[in-house]
PDB file of C-alpha atoms and ligand atoms in Angstrom:
ATOM      1  CA  MET K   1      37.106  15.729   4.620  1.00 48.00           C
ATOM      2  CA  THR K   2      36.358  19.019   2.872  1.00 56.00           C
ATOM      3  CA  PHE K   3      34.408  18.118  -0.232  1.00 78.00           C
ATOM      4  CA  GLY K   4      31.627  20.592   0.451  1.00 94.00           C
ATOM      5  CA  PHE K   5      28.197  20.638  -1.152  1.00 98.00           C
ATOM      6  CA  GLY K   6      27.202  19.207  -4.509  1.00 97.00           C
ATOM      7  CA  LEU K   7      24.403  18.553  -6.960  1.00 97.00           C
ATOM      8  CA  GLY K   8      23.441  15.673  -9.202  1.00 97.00           C
ATOM      9  CA  LEU K   9      24.392  16.612 -12.778  1.00 97.00           C
ATOM     10  CA  ARG K  10      21.283  16.510 -14.997  1.00 96.00           C
ATOM     11  CA  THR K  11      21.072  17.019 -18.777  1.00 95.00           C
ATOM     12  CA  GLN K  12      18.779  20.051 -18.252  1.00 95.00           C
ATOM     13  CA  HIS K  13      21.712  21.855 -16.618  1.00 97.00           C
ATOM     14  CA  TYR K  14      24.537  20.909 -19.023  1.00 97.00           C
ATOM     15  CA  ASN K  15      24.644  24.404 -20.545  1.00 97.00           C
ATOM     16  CA  ASP K  16      24.598  26.106 -17.140  1.00 98.00           C
ATOM     17  CA  PHE K  17      27.772  24.235 -16.210  1.00 98.00           C
ATOM     18  CA  LEU K  18      29.379  24.630 -19.639  1.00 97.00           C
ATOM     19  CA  ASP K  19      28.660  28.366 -19.919  1.00 96.00           C
ATOM     20  CA  GLN K  20      29.947  29.679 -16.598  1.00 96.00           C
ATOM     21  CA  PRO K  21      31.275  28.564 -13.186  1.00 97.00           C
ATOM     22  CA  GLN K  22      28.521  27.535 -10.764  1.00 98.00           C
ATOM     23  CA  PRO K  23      28.686  27.637  -6.947  1.00 97.00           C
ATOM     24  CA  VAL K  24      28.882  23.898  -6.333  1.00 97.00           C
ATOM     25  CA  ASP K  25      31.896  22.096  -4.891  1.00 97.00           C
ATOM     26  CA  TRP K  26      31.330  18.846  -6.775  1.00 98.00           C
ATOM     27  CA  LEU K  27      28.870  16.970  -8.984  1.00 98.00           C
ATOM     28  CA  GLU K  28      27.433  13.479  -8.816  1.00 98.00           C
ATOM     29  CA  VAL K  29      26.858  11.774 -12.181  1.00 98.00           C
ATOM     30  CA  ILE K  30      24.664   8.776 -12.920  1.00 97.00           C
ATOM     31  CA  SER K  31      27.250   6.215 -14.058  1.00 97.00           C
ATOM     32  CA  ASP K  32      24.802   4.269 -16.215  1.00 95.00           C
ATOM     33  CA  ASN K  33      24.221   7.305 -18.476  1.00 95.00           C
ATOM     34  CA  TYR K  34      27.877   7.487 -19.472  1.00 97.00           C
ATOM     35  CA  MET K  35      28.902   3.826 -19.769  1.00 95.00           C
ATOM     36  CA  VAL K  36      29.194   4.131 -23.534  1.00 91.00           C
ATOM     37  CA  ASP K  37      32.092   4.252 -25.999  1.00 89.00           C
ATOM     38  CA  GLY K  38      31.492   7.801 -27.224  1.00 85.00           C
ATOM     39  CA  GLY K  39      28.850  10.368 -28.131  1.00 90.00           C
ATOM     40  CA  LYS K  40      27.731  13.777 -26.949  1.00 91.00           C
ATOM     41  CA  PRO K  41      26.925  13.007 -23.281  1.00 92.00           C
ATOM     42  CA  LEU K  42      30.429  11.629 -22.718  1.00 95.00           C
ATOM     43  CA  ALA K  43      32.001  14.618 -24.482  1.00 95.00           C
ATOM     44  CA  VAL K  44      29.973  17.019 -22.295  1.00 97.00           C
ATOM     45  CA  LEU K  45      30.938  15.028 -19.210  1.00 97.00           C
ATOM     46  CA  ASP K  46      34.641  15.385 -20.047  1.00 97.00           C
ATOM     47  CA  ARG K  47      34.305  19.171 -20.413  1.00 97.00           C
ATOM     48  CA  ILE K  48      32.416  19.582 -17.136  1.00 98.00           C
ATOM     49  CA  ARG K  49      34.758  17.187 -15.327  1.00 98.00           C
ATOM     50  CA  ALA K  50      37.649  19.518 -16.188  1.00 97.00           C
ATOM     51  CA  ASN K  51      36.142  22.053 -13.768  1.00 97.00           C
ATOM     52  CA  TYR K  52      34.434  20.006 -11.033  1.00 97.00           C
ATOM     53  CA  PRO K  53      35.323  17.005  -8.862  1.00 97.00           C
ATOM     54  CA  MET K  54      32.818  14.215  -9.468  1.00 97.00           C
ATOM     55  CA  ALA K  55      31.264  11.249  -7.680  1.00 98.00           C
ATOM     56  CA  MET K  56      29.896   8.308  -9.690  1.00 98.00           C
ATOM     57  CA  HIS K  57      26.460   6.998  -8.708  1.00 98.00           C
ATOM     58  CA  GLY K  58      24.983   3.906 -10.363  1.00 95.00           C
ATOM     59  CA  VAL K  59      21.464   2.497 -10.473  1.00 92.00           C
ATOM     60  CA  SER K  60      21.793  -0.991 -11.919  1.00 91.00           C
ATOM     61  CA  MET K  61      24.645  -2.840 -10.216  1.00 92.00           C
ATOM     62  CA  SER K  62      22.053  -5.033  -8.452  1.00 91.00           C
ATOM     63  CA  ILE K  63      24.388  -5.792  -5.557  1.00 92.00           C
ATOM     64  CA  GLY K  64      21.757  -7.990  -3.894  1.00 89.00           C
ATOM     65  CA  SER K  65      21.176 -10.275  -6.854  1.00 91.00           C
ATOM     66  CA  ILE K  66      21.994 -13.968  -6.479  1.00 90.00           C
ATOM     67  CA  ASP K  67      23.321 -13.811 -10.066  1.00 89.00           C
ATOM     68  CA  GLY K  68      26.351 -11.845  -8.842  1.00 89.00           C
ATOM     69  CA  PRO K  69      27.702  -8.716 -10.521  1.00 91.00           C
ATOM     70  CA  ASN K  70      27.384  -8.584 -14.312  1.00 92.00           C
ATOM     71  CA  GLN K  71      30.969  -8.701 -15.602  1.00 94.00           C
ATOM     72  CA  ASP K  72      30.226  -6.613 -18.695  1.00 95.00           C
ATOM     73  CA  TYR K  73      28.622  -3.946 -16.463  1.00 95.00           C
ATOM     74  CA  LEU K  74      31.650  -3.959 -14.167  1.00 97.00           C
ATOM     75  CA  ARG K  75      34.054  -3.650 -17.098  1.00 97.00           C
ATOM     76  CA  LYS K  76      32.187  -0.568 -18.375  1.00 97.00           C
ATOM     77  CA  LEU K  77      31.941   0.892 -14.863  1.00 97.00           C
ATOM     78  CA  LYS K  78      35.687   0.488 -14.370  1.00 98.00           C
ATOM     79  CA  SER K  79      36.365   2.111 -17.721  1.00 97.00           C
ATOM     80  CA  LEU K  80      34.259   5.157 -16.744  1.00 97.00           C
ATOM     81  CA  GLU K  81      35.934   5.249 -13.344  1.00 98.00           C
ATOM     82  CA  GLN K  82      39.351   5.396 -14.990  1.00 97.00           C
ATOM     83  CA  ARG K  83      38.133   8.130 -17.341  1.00 96.00           C
ATOM     84  CA  ILE K  84      36.726  10.571 -14.779  1.00 96.00           C
ATOM     85  CA  GLU K  85      38.682   9.567 -11.653  1.00 97.00           C
ATOM     86  CA  PRO K  86      35.765  10.147  -9.257  1.00 98.00           C
ATOM     87  CA  MET K  87      35.992  10.867  -5.539  1.00 97.00           C
ATOM     88  CA  TRP K  88      34.039   7.634  -4.987  1.00 98.00           C
ATOM     89  CA  VAL K  89      31.731   5.128  -6.737  1.00 98.00           C
ATOM     90  CA  SER K  90      28.317   4.364  -5.284  1.00 98.00           C
ATOM     91  CA  ASP K  91      25.235   2.260  -5.987  1.00 97.00           C
ATOM     92  CA  HIS K  92      22.262   1.043  -3.961  1.00 96.00           C
ATOM     93  CA  LEU K  93      21.713  -1.748  -1.450  1.00 93.00           C
ATOM     94  CA  CYS K  94      19.008  -3.421  -3.490  1.00 87.00           C
ATOM     95  CA  TRP K  95      18.423  -5.776  -6.387  1.00 83.00           C
ATOM     96  CA  THR K  96      17.235  -4.633  -9.788  1.00 84.00           C
ATOM     97  CA  GLY K  97      16.744  -7.942 -11.572  1.00 76.00           C
ATOM     98  CA  VAL K  98      17.563 -11.616 -11.773  1.00 73.00           C
ATOM     99  CA  HIS K  99      18.302 -14.233 -14.467  1.00 76.00           C
ATOM    100  CA  GLY K 100      19.291 -11.474 -16.906  1.00 73.00           C
ATOM    101  CA  ARG K 101      16.049  -9.495 -16.564  1.00 73.00           C
ATOM    102  CA  ASN K 102      16.268  -5.873 -15.402  1.00 77.00           C
ATOM    103  CA  MET K 103      13.225  -4.532 -13.527  1.00 68.00           C
ATOM    104  CA  HIS K 104      14.534  -0.924 -13.725  1.00 75.00           C
ATOM    105  CA  ASP K 105      13.639  -0.353 -10.098  1.00 80.00           C
ATOM    106  CA  LEU K 106      15.542  -0.371  -6.810  1.00 84.00           C
ATOM    107  CA  LEU K 107      13.926  -3.339  -5.082  1.00 84.00           C
ATOM    108  CA  PRO K 108      14.373  -3.959  -1.344  1.00 86.00           C
ATOM    109  CA  LEU K 109      16.159  -6.996   0.038  1.00 89.00           C
ATOM    110  CA  PRO K 110      15.066  -9.282   2.861  1.00 92.00           C
ATOM    111  CA  PHE K 111      17.464  -8.576   5.730  1.00 95.00           C
ATOM    112  CA  THR K 112      18.409 -12.216   6.275  1.00 96.00           C
ATOM    113  CA  HIS K 113      21.742 -13.909   6.910  1.00 97.00           C
ATOM    114  CA  GLU K 114      21.388 -15.625   3.545  1.00 96.00           C
ATOM    115  CA  ALA K 115      20.966 -12.276   1.717  1.00 96.00           C
ATOM    116  CA  LEU K 116      23.884 -10.901   3.730  1.00 97.00           C
ATOM    117  CA  GLN K 117      26.180 -13.612   2.366  1.00 97.00           C
ATOM    118  CA  VAL K 118      25.082 -12.811  -1.199  1.00 97.00           C
ATOM    119  CA  VAL K 119      25.676  -9.062  -0.754  1.00 97.00           C
ATOM    120  CA  LYS K 120      29.079  -9.604   0.910  1.00 98.00           C
ATOM    121  CA  ARG K 121      30.207 -11.893  -1.932  1.00 97.00           C
ATOM    122  CA  ASN K 122      29.015  -9.408  -4.562  1.00 97.00           C
ATOM    123  CA  VAL K 123      30.577  -6.372  -2.837  1.00 98.00           C
ATOM    124  CA  GLU K 124      33.920  -8.187  -2.642  1.00 97.00           C
ATOM    125  CA  GLN K 125      33.774  -8.996  -6.356  1.00 97.00           C
ATOM    126  CA  VAL K 126      32.977  -5.365  -7.243  1.00 97.00           C
ATOM    127  CA  GLN K 127      35.754  -4.030  -5.002  1.00 98.00           C
ATOM    128  CA  GLU K 128      38.239  -6.418  -6.601  1.00 97.00           C
ATOM    129  CA  VAL K 129      37.483  -4.827  -9.977  1.00 97.00           C
ATOM    130  CA  LEU K 130      37.277  -1.214  -8.780  1.00 97.00           C
ATOM    131  CA  ARG K 131      40.221  -1.558  -6.389  1.00 97.00           C
ATOM    132  CA  ARG K 132      38.501   0.884  -4.019  1.00 98.00           C
ATOM    133  CA  PRO K 133      35.675   0.586  -1.468  1.00 98.00           C
ATOM    134  CA  LEU K 134      32.191   0.498  -2.959  1.00 98.00           C
ATOM    135  CA  ILE K 135      29.769   3.033  -1.444  1.00 98.00           C
ATOM    136  CA  LEU K 136      26.252   1.658  -0.810  1.00 98.00           C
ATOM    137  CA  GLU K 137      23.123   3.783  -0.490  1.00 97.00           C
ATOM    138  CA  ASN K 138      20.054   2.873   1.570  1.00 97.00           C
ATOM    139  CA  VAL K 139      16.922   2.733  -0.645  1.00 93.00           C
ATOM    140  CA  SER K 140      13.348   3.723   0.160  1.00 87.00           C
ATOM    141  CA  SER K 141      10.960   0.824   0.546  1.00 83.00           C
ATOM    142  CA  TYR K 142       7.240   0.214   0.644  1.00 85.00           C
ATOM    143  CA  VAL K 143       7.174  -3.408   1.771  1.00 82.00           C
ATOM    144  CA  GLU K 144       9.072  -5.402   4.370  1.00 86.00           C
ATOM    145  CA  PHE K 145       9.835  -9.117   4.326  1.00 87.00           C
ATOM    146  CA  LYS K 146       8.457 -11.339   7.080  1.00 89.00           C
ATOM    147  CA  THR K 147      11.631 -13.392   6.737  1.00 92.00           C
ATOM    148  CA  SER K 148      13.950 -10.505   7.744  1.00 90.00           C
ATOM    149  CA  GLU K 149      16.171 -11.463  10.676  1.00 95.00           C
ATOM    150  CA  MET K 150      17.690  -8.038  11.394  1.00 96.00           C
ATOM    151  CA  THR K 151      17.054  -4.331  10.822  1.00 96.00           C
ATOM    152  CA  GLU K 152      18.281  -2.486   7.741  1.00 96.00           C
ATOM    153  CA  TRP K 153      20.930  -0.670   9.797  1.00 97.00           C
ATOM    154  CA  GLU K 154      22.180  -3.931  11.302  1.00 97.00           C
ATOM    155  CA  PHE K 155      22.404  -5.382   7.789  1.00 97.00           C
ATOM    156  CA  LEU K 156      24.324  -2.347   6.490  1.00 97.00           C
ATOM    157  CA  THR K 157      26.672  -2.458   9.471  1.00 97.00           C
ATOM    158  CA  GLU K 158      27.465  -6.136   8.828  1.00 97.00           C
ATOM    159  CA  VAL K 159      28.179  -5.467   5.141  1.00 97.00           C
ATOM    160  CA  CYS K 160      30.485  -2.534   5.979  1.00 97.00           C
ATOM    161  CA  GLN K 161      32.372  -4.318   8.715  1.00 97.00           C
ATOM    162  CA  SER K 162      32.977  -7.499   6.749  1.00 97.00           C
ATOM    163  CA  THR K 163      33.821  -6.009   3.316  1.00 98.00           C
ATOM    164  CA  GLY K 164      35.210  -2.533   4.071  1.00 98.00           C
ATOM    165  CA  CYS K 165      32.557  -0.921   1.879  1.00 98.00           C
ATOM    166  CA  LYS K 166      31.198   2.492   2.916  1.00 98.00           C
ATOM    167  CA  LEU K 167      27.788   4.182   3.047  1.00 98.00           C
ATOM    168  CA  LEU K 168      25.931   6.929   1.246  1.00 98.00           C
ATOM    169  CA  LEU K 169      23.069   7.833   3.574  1.00 98.00           C
ATOM    170  CA  ASP K 170      20.026   9.142   1.763  1.00 97.00           C
ATOM    171  CA  ILE K 171      18.318  11.192   4.482  1.00 97.00           C
ATOM    172  CA  ASN K 172      15.051  11.309   2.536  1.00 95.00           C
ATOM    173  CA  ASN K 173      15.091   7.524   2.065  1.00 95.00           C
ATOM    174  CA  ILE K 174      15.573   7.054   5.813  1.00 96.00           C
ATOM    175  CA  TYR K 175      12.496   9.227   6.409  1.00 94.00           C
ATOM    176  CA  VAL K 176      10.367   7.553   3.707  1.00 92.00           C
ATOM    177  CA  SER K 177      11.145   4.027   4.961  1.00 93.00           C
ATOM    178  CA  ALA K 178      10.794   5.066   8.621  1.00 91.00           C
ATOM    179  CA  PHE K 179       7.351   6.550   7.910  1.00 85.00           C
ATOM    180  CA  ASN K 180       6.212   3.585   5.809  1.00 88.00           C
ATOM    181  CA  HIS K 181       7.428   0.914   8.248  1.00 90.00           C
ATOM    182  CA  GLY K 182       7.036   2.735  11.564  1.00 89.00           C
ATOM    183  CA  PHE K 183      10.623   2.838  12.809  1.00 93.00           C
ATOM    184  CA  SER K 184      12.466   5.854  14.211  1.00 95.00           C
ATOM    185  CA  PRO K 185      14.917   7.692  11.899  1.00 96.00           C
ATOM    186  CA  SER K 186      17.144   8.123  14.974  1.00 97.00           C
ATOM    187  CA  SER K 187      17.466   4.329  15.319  1.00 97.00           C
ATOM    188  CA  PHE K 188      18.783   4.181  11.753  1.00 96.00           C
ATOM    189  CA  ILE K 189      21.226   7.073  12.217  1.00 97.00           C
ATOM    190  CA  GLU K 190      22.537   5.757  15.519  1.00 97.00           C
ATOM    191  CA  GLY K 191      22.636   2.186  14.198  1.00 97.00           C
ATOM    192  CA  VAL K 192      25.082   2.568  11.301  1.00 97.00           C
ATOM    193  CA  PRO K 193      28.863   2.874  11.791  1.00 97.00           C
ATOM    194  CA  ALA K 194      29.849   6.558  11.875  1.00 97.00           C
ATOM    195  CA  ASP K 195      33.258   5.916  10.304  1.00 96.00           C
ATOM    196  CA  SER K 196      31.593   4.417   7.213  1.00 97.00           C
ATOM    197  CA  ILE K 197      29.569   7.463   6.162  1.00 97.00           C
ATOM    198  CA  ILE K 198      30.954   9.075   3.007  1.00 97.00           C
ATOM    199  CA  GLN K 199      28.068  11.107   1.586  1.00 98.00           C
ATOM    200  CA  PHE K 200      24.519  12.338   2.221  1.00 98.00           C
ATOM    201  CA  HIS K 201      21.683  12.628  -0.294  1.00 97.00           C
ATOM    202  CA  LEU K 202      18.849  15.071   0.325  1.00 97.00           C
ATOM    203  CA  ALA K 203      15.708  14.782  -1.792  1.00 83.00           C
ATOM    204  CA  GLY K 204      11.950  15.213  -1.873  1.00 78.00           C
ATOM    205  CA  HIS K 205       9.106  12.711  -1.956  1.00 75.00           C
ATOM    206  CA  GLN K 206       5.372  12.464  -2.492  1.00 80.00           C
ATOM    207  CA  ASN K 207       3.142  12.343   0.584  1.00 80.00           C
ATOM    208  CA  ASN K 208       0.118  10.108  -0.008  1.00 75.00           C
ATOM    209  CA  GLY K 209      -1.254  10.458   3.513  1.00 77.00           C
ATOM    210  CA  ASP K 210      -0.763   6.962   4.897  1.00 76.00           C
ATOM    211  CA  HIS K 211       2.422   6.277   2.911  1.00 82.00           C
ATOM    212  CA  LEU K 212       5.274   8.173   1.228  1.00 71.00           C
ATOM    213  CA  ILE K 213       6.635   7.542  -2.263  1.00 77.00           C
ATOM    214  CA  ASP K 214      10.258   8.380  -3.035  1.00 78.00           C
ATOM    215  CA  THR K 215       9.664  10.408  -6.214  1.00 73.00           C
ATOM    216  CA  HIS K 216      12.650  12.804  -6.128  1.00 76.00           C
ATOM    217  CA  ASP K 217      10.418  15.429  -7.740  1.00 76.00           C
ATOM    218  CA  HIS K 218       9.852  17.782  -4.792  1.00 84.00           C
ATOM    219  CA  PRO K 219      12.020  20.106  -2.704  1.00 87.00           C
ATOM    220  CA  VAL K 220      13.375  18.718   0.574  1.00 89.00           C
ATOM    221  CA  CYS K 221      10.618  18.872   3.225  1.00 90.00           C
ATOM    222  CA  ASP K 222      10.931  20.247   6.770  1.00 93.00           C
ATOM    223  CA  ARG K 223      10.956  16.817   8.397  1.00 93.00           C
ATOM    224  CA  VAL K 224      13.875  15.702   6.207  1.00 95.00           C
ATOM    225  CA  TRP K 225      15.778  18.915   7.064  1.00 97.00           C
ATOM    226  CA  ASP K 226      15.224  18.002  10.747  1.00 97.00           C
ATOM    227  CA  ILE K 227      16.689  14.527  10.188  1.00 97.00           C
ATOM    228  CA  TYR K 228      19.599  16.133   8.301  1.00 98.00           C
ATOM    229  CA  ARG K 229      20.290  18.204  11.441  1.00 97.00           C
ATOM    230  CA  GLN K 230      20.195  15.025  13.555  1.00 97.00           C
ATOM    231  CA  ALA K 231      22.573  13.270  11.140  1.00 97.00           C
ATOM    232  CA  LEU K 232      25.013  16.216  11.241  1.00 97.00           C
ATOM    233  CA  MET K 233      24.956  16.235  15.041  1.00 96.00           C
ATOM    234  CA  HIS K 234      25.667  12.503  15.093  1.00 97.00           C
ATOM    235  CA  PHE K 235      28.196  12.145  12.256  1.00 97.00           C
ATOM    236  CA  GLY K 236      29.668  15.660  11.996  1.00 96.00           C
ATOM    237  CA  TYR K 237      30.361  17.110   8.549  1.00 95.00           C
ATOM    238  CA  VAL K 238      29.592  14.804   5.612  1.00 97.00           C
ATOM    239  CA  PRO K 239      29.643  15.848   1.912  1.00 97.00           C
ATOM    240  CA  THR K 240      26.024  16.583   1.028  1.00 98.00           C
ATOM    241  CA  MET K 241      24.063  16.968  -2.196  1.00 97.00           C
ATOM    242  CA  ILE K 242      20.533  17.638  -3.428  1.00 96.00           C
ATOM    243  CA  GLU K 243      19.181  14.839  -5.627  1.00 95.00           C
ATOM    244  CA  ARG K 244      16.363  15.805  -8.034  1.00 89.00           C
ATOM    245  CA  ASP K 245      15.458  13.311 -10.760  1.00 81.00           C
ATOM    246  CA  ASP K 246      12.015  14.372 -11.956  1.00 81.00           C
ATOM    247  CA  LYS K 247      10.348  17.748 -12.546  1.00 86.00           C
ATOM    248  CA  VAL K 248      13.915  19.092 -12.598  1.00 88.00           C
ATOM    249  CA  PRO K 249      13.716  22.870 -11.954  1.00 93.00           C
ATOM    250  CA  PRO K 250      16.071  25.587 -13.248  1.00 96.00           C
ATOM    251  CA  LEU K 251      19.544  25.282 -11.742  1.00 97.00           C
ATOM    252  CA  ALA K 252      19.050  28.477  -9.689  1.00 97.00           C
ATOM    253  CA  GLU K 253      16.269  26.785  -7.715  1.00 96.00           C
ATOM    254  CA  LEU K 254      18.493  23.829  -6.772  1.00 97.00           C
ATOM    255  CA  LEU K 255      21.358  26.174  -5.891  1.00 98.00           C
ATOM    256  CA  THR K 256      19.024  27.979  -3.459  1.00 97.00           C
ATOM    257  CA  GLU K 257      18.076  24.629  -1.898  1.00 97.00           C
ATOM    258  CA  LEU K 258      21.767  23.747  -1.648  1.00 97.00           C
ATOM    259  CA  ASP K 259      22.380  27.059   0.154  1.00 97.00           C
ATOM    260  CA  THR K 260      19.763  25.960   2.696  1.00 97.00           C
ATOM    261  CA  ALA K 261      21.768  22.748   3.258  1.00 97.00           C
ATOM    262  CA  ARG K 262      24.953  24.810   3.678  1.00 97.00           C
ATOM    263  CA  ALA K 263      23.276  27.128   6.202  1.00 96.00           C
ATOM    264  CA  ILE K 264      21.797  24.239   8.207  1.00 96.00           C
ATOM    265  CA  ALA K 265      25.143  22.434   8.267  1.00 96.00           C
ATOM    266  CA  GLN K 266      27.021  25.532   9.376  1.00 95.00           C
ATOM    267  CA  GLU K 267      24.500  26.366  12.090  1.00 94.00           C
ATOM    268  CA  THR K 268      24.260  22.770  13.343  1.00 94.00           C
ATOM    269  CA  LEU K 269      27.998  22.103  13.338  1.00 91.00           C
ATOM    270  CA  ASN K 270      28.779  25.445  15.014  1.00 89.00           C
ATOM    271  CA  ALA K 271      26.233  24.654  17.731  1.00 86.00           C
ATOM    272  CA  THR K 272      27.710  21.154  18.150  1.00 77.00           C
ATOM    273  CA  ILE K 273      31.239  22.552  18.513  1.00 69.00           C
ATOM    274  CA  ALA K 274      30.010  25.209  21.009  1.00 65.00           C
ATOM    275  CA  VAL K 275      28.490  22.453  23.159  1.00 54.00           C
TER     276      VAL K 275
HETATM  277 FE1  LIG H   1      19.476   8.932  -3.068  1.00 77.57          FE
END
C-alpha cells in the first residue's frame, strides 16, 4: 500500500487546497458534511477531489445501535461514495443514538457477546449496501461497562474476522482510553489483527491530570508519537493522517505536524528493516 500521508479536510482550509497544490497525498472528508443534494460544500468537494485521493469518514452511522443502520443514511452515504469514489469508507465502533434520537456523540459499547451480535448484523447490512468492507475506528472512552465480557481489542478482532470489515486505528484514542482505564497501549496494538489495519489517525487531547479528554484541539503529544512508533514497528507502513477538529490552525501548522509523522515513519521503518 502506498497511500502516504494525509489530512482531514476542514472548511478553514478550502481555499488553501483550491488555490495551489499542497504537500499531502490524500484527504479524509467527514461524510456527514456532504450527504446533501447540492450546495457550495459539495461543489468545493468536487473541485478538490479532482486533485486528491479521498477517504470518507462518518460520525453518525451508529453501528452499535440495536435499531440497525438507518436506511436513509445509508442511501445518502452510498450516493456520496459513488460521487467521490473514496479509497475507503470509515465510521466508529460506537453508538450515537437509539429510537430515532441522535446524541451527537460517539458513545462506547459494552464489549459483550450480545453487543457483538448487534454490531456484526449491522456491519453486514452496511457492507451489503456499500459493496466494500466497512472500516471501523476505535473511539476514546471515559467509562467502562461492568457487563463487558471481553477487551475492546478482542471485540474488534471478532467483528473483523466474522464480517470482513477492517480497522482504522486512532493512536490517540488508544492512548486516551488506555490512560483512562489503566490498560497498556501495547496490549491493544498486539491484540488486533495486523492484516485488518487500513489507516491510522493521529490527534491531540486535553490532559486533565487524572483523566484525558479526546478533544482533537491540540497537537499530537510525545506519548502518542511513541505509540505511533510502536504501531509502525508492529504493523509496518499504514496510511496516516493528522485529525484536528477544533481550534483548527493554519494549514502550514498541520503540514509541519504531518512532516513529523513522515519523519517518524521513515526512521522507524528503516530501523525495522535494518533489524
Ligand atoms: Fe480519530
